[in-house]
mmCIF file of C-alpha atoms in Angstrom:
data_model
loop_
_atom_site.group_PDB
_atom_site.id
_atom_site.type_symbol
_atom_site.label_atom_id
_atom_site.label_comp_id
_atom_site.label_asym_id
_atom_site.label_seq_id
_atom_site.Cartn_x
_atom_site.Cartn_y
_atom_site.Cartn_z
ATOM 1 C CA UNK A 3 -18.617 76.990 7.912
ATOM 2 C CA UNK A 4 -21.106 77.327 10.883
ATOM 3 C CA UNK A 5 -23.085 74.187 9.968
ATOM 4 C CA UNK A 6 -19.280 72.440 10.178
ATOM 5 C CA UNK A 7 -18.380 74.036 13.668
ATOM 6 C CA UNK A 8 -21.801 72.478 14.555
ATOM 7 C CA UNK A 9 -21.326 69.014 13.406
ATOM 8 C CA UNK A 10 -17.857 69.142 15.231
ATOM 9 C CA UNK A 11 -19.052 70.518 18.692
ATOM 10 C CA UNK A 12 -21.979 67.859 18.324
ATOM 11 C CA UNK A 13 -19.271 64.784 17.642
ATOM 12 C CA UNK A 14 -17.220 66.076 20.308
ATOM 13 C CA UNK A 15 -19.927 66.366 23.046
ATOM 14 C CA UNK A 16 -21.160 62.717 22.281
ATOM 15 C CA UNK A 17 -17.850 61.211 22.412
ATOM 16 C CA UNK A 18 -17.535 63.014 25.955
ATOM 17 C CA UNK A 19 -20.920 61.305 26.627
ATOM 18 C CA UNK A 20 -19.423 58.380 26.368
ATOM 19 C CA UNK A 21 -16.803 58.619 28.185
ATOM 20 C CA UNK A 22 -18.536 60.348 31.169
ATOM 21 C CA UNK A 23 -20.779 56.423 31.201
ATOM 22 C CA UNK A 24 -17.450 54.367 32.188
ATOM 23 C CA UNK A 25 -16.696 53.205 35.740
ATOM 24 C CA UNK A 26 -13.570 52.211 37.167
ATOM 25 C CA UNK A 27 -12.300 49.965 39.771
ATOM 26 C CA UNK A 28 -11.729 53.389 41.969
ATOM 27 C CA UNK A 29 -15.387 54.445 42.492
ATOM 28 C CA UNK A 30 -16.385 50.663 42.905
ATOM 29 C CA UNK A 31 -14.148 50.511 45.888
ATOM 30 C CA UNK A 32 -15.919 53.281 47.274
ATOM 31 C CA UNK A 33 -18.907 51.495 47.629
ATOM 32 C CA UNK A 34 -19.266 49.630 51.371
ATOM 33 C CA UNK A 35 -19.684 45.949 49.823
ATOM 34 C CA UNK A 36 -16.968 46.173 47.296
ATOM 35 C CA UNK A 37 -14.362 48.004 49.407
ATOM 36 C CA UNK A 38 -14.795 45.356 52.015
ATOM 37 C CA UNK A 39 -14.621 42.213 49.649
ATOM 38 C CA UNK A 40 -10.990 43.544 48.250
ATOM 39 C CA UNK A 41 -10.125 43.829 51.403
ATOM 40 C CA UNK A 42 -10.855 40.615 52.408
ATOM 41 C CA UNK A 43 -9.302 39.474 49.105
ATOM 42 C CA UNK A 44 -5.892 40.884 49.673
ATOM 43 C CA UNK A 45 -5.988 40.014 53.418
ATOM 44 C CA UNK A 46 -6.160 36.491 52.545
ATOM 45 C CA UNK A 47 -2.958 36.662 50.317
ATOM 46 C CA UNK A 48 0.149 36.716 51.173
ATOM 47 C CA UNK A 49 2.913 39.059 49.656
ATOM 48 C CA UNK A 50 -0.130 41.047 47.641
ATOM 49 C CA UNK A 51 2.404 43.974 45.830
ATOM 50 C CA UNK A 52 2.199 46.989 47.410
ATOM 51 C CA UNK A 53 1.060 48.996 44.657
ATOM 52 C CA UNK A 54 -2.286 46.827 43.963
ATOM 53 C CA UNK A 55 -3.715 47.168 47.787
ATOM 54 C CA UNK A 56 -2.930 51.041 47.297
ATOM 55 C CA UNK A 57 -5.442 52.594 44.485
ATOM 56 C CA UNK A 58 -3.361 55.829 44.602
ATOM 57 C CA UNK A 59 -0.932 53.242 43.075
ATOM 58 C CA UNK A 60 -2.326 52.177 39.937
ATOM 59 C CA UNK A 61 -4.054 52.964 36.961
ATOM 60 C CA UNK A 62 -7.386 51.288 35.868
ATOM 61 C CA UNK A 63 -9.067 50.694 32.246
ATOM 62 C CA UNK A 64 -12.533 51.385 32.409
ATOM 63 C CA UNK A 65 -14.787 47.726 34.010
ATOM 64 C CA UNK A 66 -16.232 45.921 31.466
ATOM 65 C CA UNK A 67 -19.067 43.370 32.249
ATOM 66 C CA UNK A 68 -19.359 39.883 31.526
ATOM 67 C CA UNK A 69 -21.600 37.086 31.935
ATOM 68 C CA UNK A 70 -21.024 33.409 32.776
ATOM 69 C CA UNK A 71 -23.731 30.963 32.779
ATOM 70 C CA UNK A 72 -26.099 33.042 34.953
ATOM 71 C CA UNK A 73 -23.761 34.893 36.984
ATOM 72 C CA UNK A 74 -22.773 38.650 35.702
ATOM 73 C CA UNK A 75 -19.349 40.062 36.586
ATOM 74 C CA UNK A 76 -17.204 43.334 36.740
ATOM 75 C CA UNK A 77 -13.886 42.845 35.284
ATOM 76 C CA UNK A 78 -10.934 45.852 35.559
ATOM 77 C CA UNK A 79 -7.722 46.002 34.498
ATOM 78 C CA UNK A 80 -5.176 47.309 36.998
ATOM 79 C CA UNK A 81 -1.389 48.382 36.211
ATOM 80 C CA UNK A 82 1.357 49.914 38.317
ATOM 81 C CA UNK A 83 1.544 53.356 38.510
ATOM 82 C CA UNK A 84 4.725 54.867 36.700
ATOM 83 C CA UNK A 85 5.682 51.162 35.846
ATOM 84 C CA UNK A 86 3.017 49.638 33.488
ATOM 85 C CA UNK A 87 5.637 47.116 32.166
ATOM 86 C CA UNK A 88 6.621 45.761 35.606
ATOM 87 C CA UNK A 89 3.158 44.833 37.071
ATOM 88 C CA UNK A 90 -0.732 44.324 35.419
ATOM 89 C CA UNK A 91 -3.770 42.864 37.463
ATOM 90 C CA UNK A 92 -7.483 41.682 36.240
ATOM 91 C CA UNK A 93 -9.803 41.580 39.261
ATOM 92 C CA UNK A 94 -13.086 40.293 38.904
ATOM 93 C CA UNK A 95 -16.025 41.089 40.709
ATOM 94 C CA UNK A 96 -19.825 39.288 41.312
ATOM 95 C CA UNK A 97 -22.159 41.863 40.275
ATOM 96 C CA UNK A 98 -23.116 42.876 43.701
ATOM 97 C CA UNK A 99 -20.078 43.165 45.043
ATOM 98 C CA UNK A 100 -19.470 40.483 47.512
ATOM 99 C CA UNK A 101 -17.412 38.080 45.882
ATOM 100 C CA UNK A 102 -13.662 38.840 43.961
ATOM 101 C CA UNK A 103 -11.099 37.144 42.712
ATOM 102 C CA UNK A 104 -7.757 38.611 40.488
ATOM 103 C CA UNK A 105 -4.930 37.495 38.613
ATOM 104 C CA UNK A 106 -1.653 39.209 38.928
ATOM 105 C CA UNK A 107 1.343 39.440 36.980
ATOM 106 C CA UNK A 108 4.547 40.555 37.667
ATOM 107 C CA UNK A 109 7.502 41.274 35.760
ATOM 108 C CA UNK A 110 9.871 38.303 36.968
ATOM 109 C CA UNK A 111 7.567 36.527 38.689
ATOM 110 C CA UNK A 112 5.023 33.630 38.006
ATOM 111 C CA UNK A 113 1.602 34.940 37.742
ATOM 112 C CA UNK A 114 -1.058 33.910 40.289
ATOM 113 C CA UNK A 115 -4.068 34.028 40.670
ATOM 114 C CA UNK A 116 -6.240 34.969 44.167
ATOM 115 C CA UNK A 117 -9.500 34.106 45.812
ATOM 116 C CA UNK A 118 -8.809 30.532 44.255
ATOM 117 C CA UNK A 119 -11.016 31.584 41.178
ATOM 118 C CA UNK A 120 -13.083 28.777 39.317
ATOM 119 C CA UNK A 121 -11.953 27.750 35.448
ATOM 120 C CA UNK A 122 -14.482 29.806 33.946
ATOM 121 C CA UNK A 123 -13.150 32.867 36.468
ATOM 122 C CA UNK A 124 -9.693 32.294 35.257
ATOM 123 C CA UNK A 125 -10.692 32.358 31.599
ATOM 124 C CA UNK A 126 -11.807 35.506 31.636
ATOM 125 C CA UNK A 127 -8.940 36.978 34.191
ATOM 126 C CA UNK A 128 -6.683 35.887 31.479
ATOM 127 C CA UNK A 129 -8.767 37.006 28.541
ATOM 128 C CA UNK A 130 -9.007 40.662 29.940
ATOM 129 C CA UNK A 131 -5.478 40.498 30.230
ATOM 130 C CA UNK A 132 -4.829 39.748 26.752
ATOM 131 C CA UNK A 133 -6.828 42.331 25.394
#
């Protein structure tokens, strides 16, 4: 019985462990270079929703990386607070921070796409946004 309290409490802390490794789009923006290049992002659109330029307004899936070519990238998926079905974002970001680009979509709306993002960009805004 001990031995199976053991094995549980070790499972448990691991999968903690894991969990404790993810970042999200809300500590990134703390960071100087990366809180400045979403700005700059959303300054350059027009109409940007209100709840995506507010992170107190969303919720965020942990990033995931991916690599294009020779370029790596920080990918997070972004829906509306209290209204996941109404609005969903990707935003994509260079590895060090100083480039972004996002696709949003918008529950009676087209979806568009901002920082005019290149064809490999927008395949994987879309892809994250179909997982």
């Amino acid at each position: 019985m001990l031995r199976r309290i053991f094995i549980l409490i070790s499972l448990v802390s691991l999968v903690g462990t894991a969990h404790a490794n993810d970042v999200y789009i809300y500590e990134l923006l703390k960071e100087p270079g990366y809180a400045q290049t979403w700005k700059r992002l959303l300054k350059s659109e027009r109409k940007v929703p209100g709840w995506l330029s507010d992170e107190n307004r969303f919720v965020a899936n942990p990033e995931k990386k991916q690599t294009v070519g020779s370029t790596q990238y920080s990918i997070s998926v972004v829906a509306k607070q209290h209204a996941t079905n109404e609005g969903v974002a990707a935003i994509l970001f260079t590895e060090d921070g100083q480039k972004a680009w996002a696709k949003i979509v918008e529950e009676g709306r087209k979806p568009r796409y901002l920082g005019a993002p290149s064809k490999e960009q927008i395949d994987l805004l879309d892809k994250a946004l179909d997982e």
